[in-house]
PDB file of C-alpha atoms in Angstrom:
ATOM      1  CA  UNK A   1     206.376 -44.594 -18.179  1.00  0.00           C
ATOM      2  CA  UNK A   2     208.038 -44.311 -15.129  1.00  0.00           C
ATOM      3  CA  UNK A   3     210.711 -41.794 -13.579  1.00  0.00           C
ATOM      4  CA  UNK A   4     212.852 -43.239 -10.806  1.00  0.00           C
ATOM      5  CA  UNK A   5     216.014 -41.085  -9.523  1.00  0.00           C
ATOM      6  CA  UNK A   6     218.618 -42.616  -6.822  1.00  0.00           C
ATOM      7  CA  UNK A   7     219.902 -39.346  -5.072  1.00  0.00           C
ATOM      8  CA  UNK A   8     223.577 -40.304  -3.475  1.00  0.00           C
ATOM      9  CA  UNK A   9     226.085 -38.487  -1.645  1.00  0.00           C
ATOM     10  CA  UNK A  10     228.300 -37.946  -5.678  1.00  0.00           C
ATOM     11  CA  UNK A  11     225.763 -38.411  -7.910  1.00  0.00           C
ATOM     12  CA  UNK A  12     222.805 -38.171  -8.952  1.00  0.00           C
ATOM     13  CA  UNK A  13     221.193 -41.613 -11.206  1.00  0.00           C
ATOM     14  CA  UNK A  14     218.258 -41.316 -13.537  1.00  0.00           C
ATOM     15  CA  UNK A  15     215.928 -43.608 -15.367  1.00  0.00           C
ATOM     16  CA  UNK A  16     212.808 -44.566 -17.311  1.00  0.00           C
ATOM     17  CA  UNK A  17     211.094 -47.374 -17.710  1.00  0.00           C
ATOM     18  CA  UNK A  18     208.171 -48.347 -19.622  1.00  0.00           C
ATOM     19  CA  UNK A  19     207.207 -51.761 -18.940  1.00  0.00           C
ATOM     20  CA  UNK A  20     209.861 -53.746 -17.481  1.00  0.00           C
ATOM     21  CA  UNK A  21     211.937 -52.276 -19.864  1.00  0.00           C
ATOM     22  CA  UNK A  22     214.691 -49.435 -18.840  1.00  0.00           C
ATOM     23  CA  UNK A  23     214.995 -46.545 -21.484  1.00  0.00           C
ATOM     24  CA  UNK A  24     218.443 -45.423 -20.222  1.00  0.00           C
ATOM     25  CA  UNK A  25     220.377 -45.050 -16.950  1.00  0.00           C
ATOM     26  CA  UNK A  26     222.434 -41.997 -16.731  1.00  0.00           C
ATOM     27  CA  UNK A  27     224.273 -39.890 -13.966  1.00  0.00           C
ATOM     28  CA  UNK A  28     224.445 -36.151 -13.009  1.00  0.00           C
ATOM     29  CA  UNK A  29     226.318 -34.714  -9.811  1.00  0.00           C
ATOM     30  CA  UNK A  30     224.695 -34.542  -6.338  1.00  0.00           C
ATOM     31  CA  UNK A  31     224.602 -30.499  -5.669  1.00  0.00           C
ATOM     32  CA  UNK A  32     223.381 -29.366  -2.550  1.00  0.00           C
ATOM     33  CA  UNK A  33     222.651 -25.663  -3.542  1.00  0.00           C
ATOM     34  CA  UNK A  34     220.991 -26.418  -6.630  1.00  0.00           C
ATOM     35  CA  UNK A  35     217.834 -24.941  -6.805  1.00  0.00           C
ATOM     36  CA  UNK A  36     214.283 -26.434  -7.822  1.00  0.00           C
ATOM     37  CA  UNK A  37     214.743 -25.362 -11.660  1.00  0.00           C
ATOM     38  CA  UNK A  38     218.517 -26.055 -11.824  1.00  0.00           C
ATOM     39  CA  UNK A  39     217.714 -29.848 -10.888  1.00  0.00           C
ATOM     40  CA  UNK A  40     214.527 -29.566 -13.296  1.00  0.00           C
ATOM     41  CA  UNK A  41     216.885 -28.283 -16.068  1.00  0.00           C
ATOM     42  CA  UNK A  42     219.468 -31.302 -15.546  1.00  0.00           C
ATOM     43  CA  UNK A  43     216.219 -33.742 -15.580  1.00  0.00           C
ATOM     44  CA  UNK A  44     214.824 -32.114 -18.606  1.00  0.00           C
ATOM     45  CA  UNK A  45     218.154 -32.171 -20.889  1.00  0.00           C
ATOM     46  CA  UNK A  46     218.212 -36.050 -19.829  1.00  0.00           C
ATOM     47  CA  UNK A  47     214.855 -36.670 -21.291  1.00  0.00           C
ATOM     48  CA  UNK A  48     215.173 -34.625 -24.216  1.00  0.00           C
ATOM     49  CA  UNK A  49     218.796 -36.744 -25.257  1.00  0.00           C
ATOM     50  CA  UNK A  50     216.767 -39.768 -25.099  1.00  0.00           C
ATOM     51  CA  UNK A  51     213.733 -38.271 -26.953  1.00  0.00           C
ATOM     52  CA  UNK A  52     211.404 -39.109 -23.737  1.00  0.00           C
ATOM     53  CA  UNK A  53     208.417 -36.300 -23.897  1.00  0.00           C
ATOM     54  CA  UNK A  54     208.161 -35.515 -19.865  1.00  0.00           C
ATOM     55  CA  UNK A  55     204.418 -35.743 -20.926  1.00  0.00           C
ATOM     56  CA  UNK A  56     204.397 -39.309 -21.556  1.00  0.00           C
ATOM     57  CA  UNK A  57     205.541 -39.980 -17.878  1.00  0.00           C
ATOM     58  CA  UNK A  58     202.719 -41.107 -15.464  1.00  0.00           C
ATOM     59  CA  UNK A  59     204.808 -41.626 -12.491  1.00  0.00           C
ATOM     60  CA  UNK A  60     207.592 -41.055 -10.582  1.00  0.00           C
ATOM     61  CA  UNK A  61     209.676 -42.549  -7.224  1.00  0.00           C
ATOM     62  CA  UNK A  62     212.916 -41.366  -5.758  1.00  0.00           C
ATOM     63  CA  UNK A  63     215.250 -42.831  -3.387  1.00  0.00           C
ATOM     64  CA  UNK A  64     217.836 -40.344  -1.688  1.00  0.00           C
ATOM     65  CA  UNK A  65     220.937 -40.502   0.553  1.00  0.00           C
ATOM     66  CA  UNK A  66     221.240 -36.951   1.040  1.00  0.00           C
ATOM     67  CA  UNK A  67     217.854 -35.411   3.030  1.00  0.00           C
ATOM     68  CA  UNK A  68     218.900 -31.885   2.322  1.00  0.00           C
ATOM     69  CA  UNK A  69     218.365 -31.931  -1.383  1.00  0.00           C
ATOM     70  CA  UNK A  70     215.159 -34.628  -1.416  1.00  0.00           C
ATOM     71  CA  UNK A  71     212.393 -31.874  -1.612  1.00  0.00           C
ATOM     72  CA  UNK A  72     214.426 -29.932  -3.974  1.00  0.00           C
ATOM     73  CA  UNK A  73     214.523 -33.166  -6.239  1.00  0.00           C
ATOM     74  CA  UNK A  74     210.846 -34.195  -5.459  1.00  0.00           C
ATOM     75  CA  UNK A  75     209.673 -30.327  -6.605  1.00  0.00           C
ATOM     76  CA  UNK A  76     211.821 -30.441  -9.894  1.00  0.00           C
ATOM     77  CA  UNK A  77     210.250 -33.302 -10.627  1.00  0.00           C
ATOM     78  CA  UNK A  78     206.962 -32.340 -10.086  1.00  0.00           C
ATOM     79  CA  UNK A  79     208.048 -29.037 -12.073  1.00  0.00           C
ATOM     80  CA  UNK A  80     209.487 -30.930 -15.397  1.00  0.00           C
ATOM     81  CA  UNK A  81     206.661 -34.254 -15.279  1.00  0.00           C
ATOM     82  CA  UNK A  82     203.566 -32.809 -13.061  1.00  0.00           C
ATOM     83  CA  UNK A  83     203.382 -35.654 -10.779  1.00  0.00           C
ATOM     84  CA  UNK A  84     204.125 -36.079  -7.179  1.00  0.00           C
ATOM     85  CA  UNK A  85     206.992 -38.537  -6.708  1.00  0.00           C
ATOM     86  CA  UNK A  86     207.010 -41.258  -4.296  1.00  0.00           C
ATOM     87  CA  UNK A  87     209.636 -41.056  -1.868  1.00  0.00           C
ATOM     88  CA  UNK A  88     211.450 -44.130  -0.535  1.00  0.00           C
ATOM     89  CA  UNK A  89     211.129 -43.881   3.384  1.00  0.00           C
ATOM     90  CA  UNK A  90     208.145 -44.569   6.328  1.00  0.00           C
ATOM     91  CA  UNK A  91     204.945 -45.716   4.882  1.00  0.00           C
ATOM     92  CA  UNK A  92     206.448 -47.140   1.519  1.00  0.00           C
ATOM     93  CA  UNK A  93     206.196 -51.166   1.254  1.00  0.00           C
ATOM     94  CA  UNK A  94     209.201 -52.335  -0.296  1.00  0.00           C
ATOM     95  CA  UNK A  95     209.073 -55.827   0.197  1.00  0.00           C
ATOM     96  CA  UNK A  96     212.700 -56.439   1.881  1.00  0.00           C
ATOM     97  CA  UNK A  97     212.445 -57.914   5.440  1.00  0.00           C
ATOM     98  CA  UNK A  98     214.909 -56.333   7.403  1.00  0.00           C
ATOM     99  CA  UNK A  99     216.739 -57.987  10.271  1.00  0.00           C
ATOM    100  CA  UNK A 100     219.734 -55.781  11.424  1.00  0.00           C
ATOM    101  CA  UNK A 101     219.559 -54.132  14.961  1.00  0.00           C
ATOM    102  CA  UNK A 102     218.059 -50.910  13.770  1.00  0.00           C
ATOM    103  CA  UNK A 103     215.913 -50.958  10.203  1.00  0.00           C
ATOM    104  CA  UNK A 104     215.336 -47.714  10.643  1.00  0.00           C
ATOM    105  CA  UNK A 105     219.154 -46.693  10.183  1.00  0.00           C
ATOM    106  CA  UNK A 106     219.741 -48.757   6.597  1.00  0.00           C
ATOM    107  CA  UNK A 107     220.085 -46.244   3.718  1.00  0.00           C
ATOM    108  CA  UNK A 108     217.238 -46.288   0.970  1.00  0.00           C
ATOM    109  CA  UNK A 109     219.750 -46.814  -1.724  1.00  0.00           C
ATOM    110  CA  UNK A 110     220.619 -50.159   0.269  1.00  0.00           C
ATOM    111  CA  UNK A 111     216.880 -51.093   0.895  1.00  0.00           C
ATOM    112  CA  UNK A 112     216.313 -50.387  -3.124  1.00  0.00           C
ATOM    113  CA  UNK A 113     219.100 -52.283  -4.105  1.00  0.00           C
ATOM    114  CA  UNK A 114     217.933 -55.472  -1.640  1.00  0.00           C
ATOM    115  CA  UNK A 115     214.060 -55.570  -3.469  1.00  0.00           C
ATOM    116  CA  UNK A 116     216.002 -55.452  -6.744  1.00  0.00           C
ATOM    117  CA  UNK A 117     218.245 -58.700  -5.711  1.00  0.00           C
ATOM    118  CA  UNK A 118     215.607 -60.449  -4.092  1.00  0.00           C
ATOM    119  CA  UNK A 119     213.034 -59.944  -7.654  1.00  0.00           C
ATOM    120  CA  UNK A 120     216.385 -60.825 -10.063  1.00  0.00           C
ATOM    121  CA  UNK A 121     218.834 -63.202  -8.588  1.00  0.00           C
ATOM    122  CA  UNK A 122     218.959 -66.573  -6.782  1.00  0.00           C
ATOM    123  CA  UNK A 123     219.030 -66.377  -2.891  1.00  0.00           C
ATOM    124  CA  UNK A 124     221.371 -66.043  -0.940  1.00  0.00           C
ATOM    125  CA  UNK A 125     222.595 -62.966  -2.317  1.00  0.00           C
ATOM    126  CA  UNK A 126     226.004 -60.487  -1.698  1.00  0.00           C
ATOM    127  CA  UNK A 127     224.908 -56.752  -3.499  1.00  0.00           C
ATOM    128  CA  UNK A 128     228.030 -55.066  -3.810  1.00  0.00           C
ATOM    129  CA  UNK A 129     227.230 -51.005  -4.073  1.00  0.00           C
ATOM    130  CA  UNK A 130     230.420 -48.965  -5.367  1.00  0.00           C
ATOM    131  CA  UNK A 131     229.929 -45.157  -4.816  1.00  0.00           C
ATOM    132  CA  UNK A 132     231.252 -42.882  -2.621  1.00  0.00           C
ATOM    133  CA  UNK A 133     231.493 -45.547   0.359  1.00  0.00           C
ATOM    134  CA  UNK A 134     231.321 -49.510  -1.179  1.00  0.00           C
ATOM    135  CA  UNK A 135     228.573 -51.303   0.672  1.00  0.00           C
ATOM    136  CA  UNK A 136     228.074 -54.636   1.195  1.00  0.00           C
ATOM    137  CA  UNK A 137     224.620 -55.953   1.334  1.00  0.00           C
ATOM    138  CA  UNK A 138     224.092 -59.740   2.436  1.00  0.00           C
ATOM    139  CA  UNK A 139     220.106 -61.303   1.949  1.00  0.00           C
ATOM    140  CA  UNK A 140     219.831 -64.735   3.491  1.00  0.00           C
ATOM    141  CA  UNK A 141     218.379 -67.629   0.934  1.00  0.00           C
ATOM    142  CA  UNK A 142     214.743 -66.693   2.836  1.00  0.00           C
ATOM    143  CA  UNK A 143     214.805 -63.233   1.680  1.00  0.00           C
ATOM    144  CA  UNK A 144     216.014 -61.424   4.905  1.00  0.00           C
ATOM    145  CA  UNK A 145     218.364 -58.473   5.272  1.00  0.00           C
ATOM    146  CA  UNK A 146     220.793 -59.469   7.408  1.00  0.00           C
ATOM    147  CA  UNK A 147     223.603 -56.591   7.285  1.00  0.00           C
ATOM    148  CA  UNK A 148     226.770 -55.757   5.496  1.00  0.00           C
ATOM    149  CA  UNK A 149     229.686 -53.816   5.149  1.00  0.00           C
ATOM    150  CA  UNK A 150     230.418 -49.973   4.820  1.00  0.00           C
ATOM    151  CA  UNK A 151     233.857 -49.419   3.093  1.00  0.00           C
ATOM    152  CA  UNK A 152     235.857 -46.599   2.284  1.00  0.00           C
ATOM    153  CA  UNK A 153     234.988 -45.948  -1.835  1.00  0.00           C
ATOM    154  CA  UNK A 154     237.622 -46.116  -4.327  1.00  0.00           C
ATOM    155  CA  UNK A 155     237.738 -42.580  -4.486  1.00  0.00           C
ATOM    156  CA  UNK A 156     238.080 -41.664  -1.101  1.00  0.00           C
ATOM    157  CA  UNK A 157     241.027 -43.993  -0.772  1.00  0.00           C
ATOM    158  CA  UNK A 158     242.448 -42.529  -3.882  1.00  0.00           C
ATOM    159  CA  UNK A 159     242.143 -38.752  -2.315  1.00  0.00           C
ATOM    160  CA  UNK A 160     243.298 -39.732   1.159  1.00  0.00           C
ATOM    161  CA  UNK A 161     246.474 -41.730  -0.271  1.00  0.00           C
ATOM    162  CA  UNK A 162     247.495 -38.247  -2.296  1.00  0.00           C
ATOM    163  CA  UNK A 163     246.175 -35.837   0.481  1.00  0.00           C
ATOM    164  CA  UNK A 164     248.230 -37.739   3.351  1.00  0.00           C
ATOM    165  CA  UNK A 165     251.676 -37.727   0.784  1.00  0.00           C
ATOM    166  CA  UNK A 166     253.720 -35.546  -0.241  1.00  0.00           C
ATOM    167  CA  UNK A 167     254.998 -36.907  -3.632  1.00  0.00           C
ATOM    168  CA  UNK A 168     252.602 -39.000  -5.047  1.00  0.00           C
ATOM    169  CA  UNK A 169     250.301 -37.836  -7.447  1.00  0.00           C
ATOM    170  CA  UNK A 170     246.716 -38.032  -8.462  1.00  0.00           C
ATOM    171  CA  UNK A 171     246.149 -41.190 -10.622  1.00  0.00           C
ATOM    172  CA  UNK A 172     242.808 -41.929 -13.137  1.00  0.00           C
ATOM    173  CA  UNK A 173     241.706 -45.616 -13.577  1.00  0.00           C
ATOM    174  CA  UNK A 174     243.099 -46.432 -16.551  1.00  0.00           C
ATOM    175  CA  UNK A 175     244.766 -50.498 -15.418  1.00  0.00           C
ATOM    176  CA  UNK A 176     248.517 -51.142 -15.238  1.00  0.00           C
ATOM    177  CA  UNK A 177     249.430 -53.231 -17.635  1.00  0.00           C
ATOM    178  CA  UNK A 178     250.839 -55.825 -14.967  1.00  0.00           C
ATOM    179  CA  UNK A 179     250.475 -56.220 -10.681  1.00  0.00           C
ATOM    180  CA  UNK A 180     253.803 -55.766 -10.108  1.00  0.00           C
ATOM    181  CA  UNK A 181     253.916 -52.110 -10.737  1.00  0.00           C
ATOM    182  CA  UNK A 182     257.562 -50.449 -12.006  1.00  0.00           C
ATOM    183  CA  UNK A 183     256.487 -46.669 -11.647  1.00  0.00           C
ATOM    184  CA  UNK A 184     254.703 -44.633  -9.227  1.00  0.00           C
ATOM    185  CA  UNK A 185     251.920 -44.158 -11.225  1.00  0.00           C
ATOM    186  CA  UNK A 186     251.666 -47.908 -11.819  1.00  0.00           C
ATOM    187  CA  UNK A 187     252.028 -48.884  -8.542  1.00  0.00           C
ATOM    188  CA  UNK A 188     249.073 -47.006  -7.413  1.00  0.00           C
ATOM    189  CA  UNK A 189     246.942 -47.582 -10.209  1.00  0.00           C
ATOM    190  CA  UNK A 190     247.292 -51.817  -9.358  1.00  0.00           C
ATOM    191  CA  UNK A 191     247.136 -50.770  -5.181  1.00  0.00           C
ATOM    192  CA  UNK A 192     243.650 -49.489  -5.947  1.00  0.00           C
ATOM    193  CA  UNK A 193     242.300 -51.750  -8.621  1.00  0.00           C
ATOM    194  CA  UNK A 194     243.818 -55.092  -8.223  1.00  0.00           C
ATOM    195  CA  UNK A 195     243.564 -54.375  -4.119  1.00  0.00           C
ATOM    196  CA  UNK A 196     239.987 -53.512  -4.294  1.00  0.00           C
ATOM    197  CA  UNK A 197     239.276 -56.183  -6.258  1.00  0.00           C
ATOM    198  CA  UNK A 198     240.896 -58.738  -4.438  1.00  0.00           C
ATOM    199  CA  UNK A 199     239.060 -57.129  -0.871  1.00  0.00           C
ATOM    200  CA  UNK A 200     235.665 -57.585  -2.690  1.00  0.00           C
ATOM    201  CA  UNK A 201     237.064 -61.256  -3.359  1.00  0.00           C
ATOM    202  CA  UNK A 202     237.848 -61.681   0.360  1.00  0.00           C
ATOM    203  CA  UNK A 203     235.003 -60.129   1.706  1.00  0.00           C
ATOM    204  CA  UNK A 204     233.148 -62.865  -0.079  1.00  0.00           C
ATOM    205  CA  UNK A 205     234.490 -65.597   1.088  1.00  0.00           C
ATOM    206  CA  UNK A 206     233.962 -64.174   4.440  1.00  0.00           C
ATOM    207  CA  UNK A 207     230.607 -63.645   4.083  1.00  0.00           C
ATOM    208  CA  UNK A 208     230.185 -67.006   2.742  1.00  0.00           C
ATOM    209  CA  UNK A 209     231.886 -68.683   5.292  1.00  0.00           C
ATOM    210  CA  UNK A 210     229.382 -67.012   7.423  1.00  0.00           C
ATOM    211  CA  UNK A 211     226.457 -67.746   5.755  1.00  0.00           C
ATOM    212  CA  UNK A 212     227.511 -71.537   5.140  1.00  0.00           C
ATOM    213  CA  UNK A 213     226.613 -71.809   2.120  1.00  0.00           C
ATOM    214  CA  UNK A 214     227.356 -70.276  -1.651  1.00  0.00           C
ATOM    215  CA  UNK A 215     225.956 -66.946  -2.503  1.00  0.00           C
ATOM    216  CA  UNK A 216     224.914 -64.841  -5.857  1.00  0.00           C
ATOM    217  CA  UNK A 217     227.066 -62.355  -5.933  1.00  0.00           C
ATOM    218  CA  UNK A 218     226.075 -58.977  -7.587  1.00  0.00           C
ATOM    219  CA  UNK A 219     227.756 -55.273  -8.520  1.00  0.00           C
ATOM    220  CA  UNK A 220     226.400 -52.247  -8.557  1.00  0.00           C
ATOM    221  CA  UNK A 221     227.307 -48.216  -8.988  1.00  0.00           C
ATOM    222  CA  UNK A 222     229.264 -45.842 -10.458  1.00  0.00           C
ATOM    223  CA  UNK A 223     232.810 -47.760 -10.005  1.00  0.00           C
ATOM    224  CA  UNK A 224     231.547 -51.084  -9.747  1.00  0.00           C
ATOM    225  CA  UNK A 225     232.567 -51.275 -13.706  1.00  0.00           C
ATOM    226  CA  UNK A 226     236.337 -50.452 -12.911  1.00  0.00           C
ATOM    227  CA  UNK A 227     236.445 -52.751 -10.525  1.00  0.00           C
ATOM    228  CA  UNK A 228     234.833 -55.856 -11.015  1.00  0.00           C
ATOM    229  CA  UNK A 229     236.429 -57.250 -14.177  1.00  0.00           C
ATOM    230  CA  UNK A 230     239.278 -57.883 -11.954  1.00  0.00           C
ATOM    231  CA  UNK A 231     237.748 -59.609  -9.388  1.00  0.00           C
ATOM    232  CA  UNK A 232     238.215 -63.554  -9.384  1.00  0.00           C
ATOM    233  CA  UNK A 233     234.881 -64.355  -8.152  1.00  0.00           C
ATOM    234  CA  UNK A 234     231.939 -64.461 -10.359  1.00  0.00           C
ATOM    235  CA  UNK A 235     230.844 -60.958  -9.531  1.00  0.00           C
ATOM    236  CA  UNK A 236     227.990 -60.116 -11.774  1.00  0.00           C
ATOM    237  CA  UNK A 237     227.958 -56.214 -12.642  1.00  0.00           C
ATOM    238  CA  UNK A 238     224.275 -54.816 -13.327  1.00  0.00           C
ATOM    239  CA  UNK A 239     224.316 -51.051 -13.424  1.00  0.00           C
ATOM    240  CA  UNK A 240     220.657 -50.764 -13.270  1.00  0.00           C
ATOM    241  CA  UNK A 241     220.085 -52.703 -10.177  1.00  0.00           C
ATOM    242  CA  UNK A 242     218.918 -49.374  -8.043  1.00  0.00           C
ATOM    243  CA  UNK A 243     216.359 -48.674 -11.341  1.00  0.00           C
ATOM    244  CA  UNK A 244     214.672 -51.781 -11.023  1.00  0.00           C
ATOM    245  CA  UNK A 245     214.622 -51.653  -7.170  1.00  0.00           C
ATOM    246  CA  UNK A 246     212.890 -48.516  -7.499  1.00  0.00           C
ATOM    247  CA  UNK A 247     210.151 -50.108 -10.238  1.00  0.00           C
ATOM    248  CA  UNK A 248     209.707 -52.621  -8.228  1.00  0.00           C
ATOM    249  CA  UNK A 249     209.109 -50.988  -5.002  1.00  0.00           C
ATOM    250  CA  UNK A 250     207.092 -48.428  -6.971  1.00  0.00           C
ATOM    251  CA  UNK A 251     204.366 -51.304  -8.725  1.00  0.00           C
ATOM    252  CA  UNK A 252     204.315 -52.232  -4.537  1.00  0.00           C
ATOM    253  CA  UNK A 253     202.976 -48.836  -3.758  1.00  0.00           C
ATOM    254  CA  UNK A 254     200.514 -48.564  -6.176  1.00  0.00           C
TER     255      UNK A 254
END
């Protein structure tokens, strides 16, 4: 069996799999001052809820966002399973053929969710990853990272809109009942779910415009689940995409 964490910037996603097959996904909060045993505690109630002995885990592979709390993660792994994890970053074959200006300056989480795409889903391929920012990941129908997008996440739009006003208030995202909002409340609820969802409809077209030709189009991340049932495209949501990019980059490494 297989551990394989995504460390980003709000939280924190964990997994097992045993064969192609993933146990469970599940998410704990990114803290930078955590120590070594506090992560190992977090990783250890995770297994236990899911009856997973950390005994019966052979391996392990992390991808991170956030370098200051990497080791930390990579020694409370080796703490709870007794295994050195592999680290996404120089020297690990992933697979993904990267294109943009700079390789060196795409995120891990991105690469990790572009080997996933490429094993799963027709080419060419939009990834759509909804965390803290929304990224936009484009793969060309030969397998090649071309680029993307870097948006401003649901929630940080949410918590500029209420930190840069005076009277409106902090919202959850719970749908309106219609567009056309007739409160406050209502009117910022559809402003962030209908509008994001209708950007993410844009921003495909765009792409595919670009492209010239029809893409898979595919969801990922915390929010991606608000989100994407409102879209109009066919937006597929898989919230274990980052899991099986890190299984597959992991079977390339061994």
């Amino acid at each position: 069996m297989i551990l394989a964490i995504d460390v980003g910037n709000t939280n924190i996603v964990i997994g097992c799999c045993e064969d192609k097959n993933i146990k469970f996904v599940e998410r704990i909060s990114t803290k930078p001052d955590n120590t070594v045993l506090e992560y190992a505690v977090s990783f250890k109630t995770v297994l236990e809820l899911y009856g997973i002995d950390p005994k019966s885990i052979g391996g392990a592979i992390i991808s991170s966002v956030v370098p200051s709390v990497t080791y930390t993660i990579s020694e409370a792994v080796k703490k709870i399973v007794g295994v050195e994890a592999k680290v996404i970053g120089p020297g690990i074959k992933t697979g993904v053929n990267i294109v943009i200006d700079n390789p060196a300056q795409l995120g891990s989480d991105l690469v990790v969710d572009a080997a996933a795409g490429i094993a799963e889903y027709p080419l060419p391929l939009i990834i759509f990853d909804m965390g803290t920012a929304t990224t936009a990941s484009v793969i060309d129908k030969n397998g090649n990272y071309l680029g993307g997008m870097i948006i401003p996440g649901v929630n940080i739009s949410l918590n500029a809109l209420t930190a840069g006003t005076s009277q409106l208030p902090k919202i959850n995202l719970v749908p309106p009942k219609k567009v056309i909002g007739r409160n406050t409340v209502d009117c910022m609820k559809s402003g962030i779910l209908f509008g994001t969802a209708a950007s993410l409809d844009g921003i495909v077209d765009r792409i595919e415009a670009e492209l010239g030709e029809k893409a898979t189009v595919v969801a990922t991340g915390g929010l991606a689940g608000s989100i994407i049932p409102y879209c109009n495209r066919k937006i597929i949501l898989d919230d274990e995409l980052l899991l099986k990019g890190l299984i597959v980059i992991y079977n390339k490494n061994l």
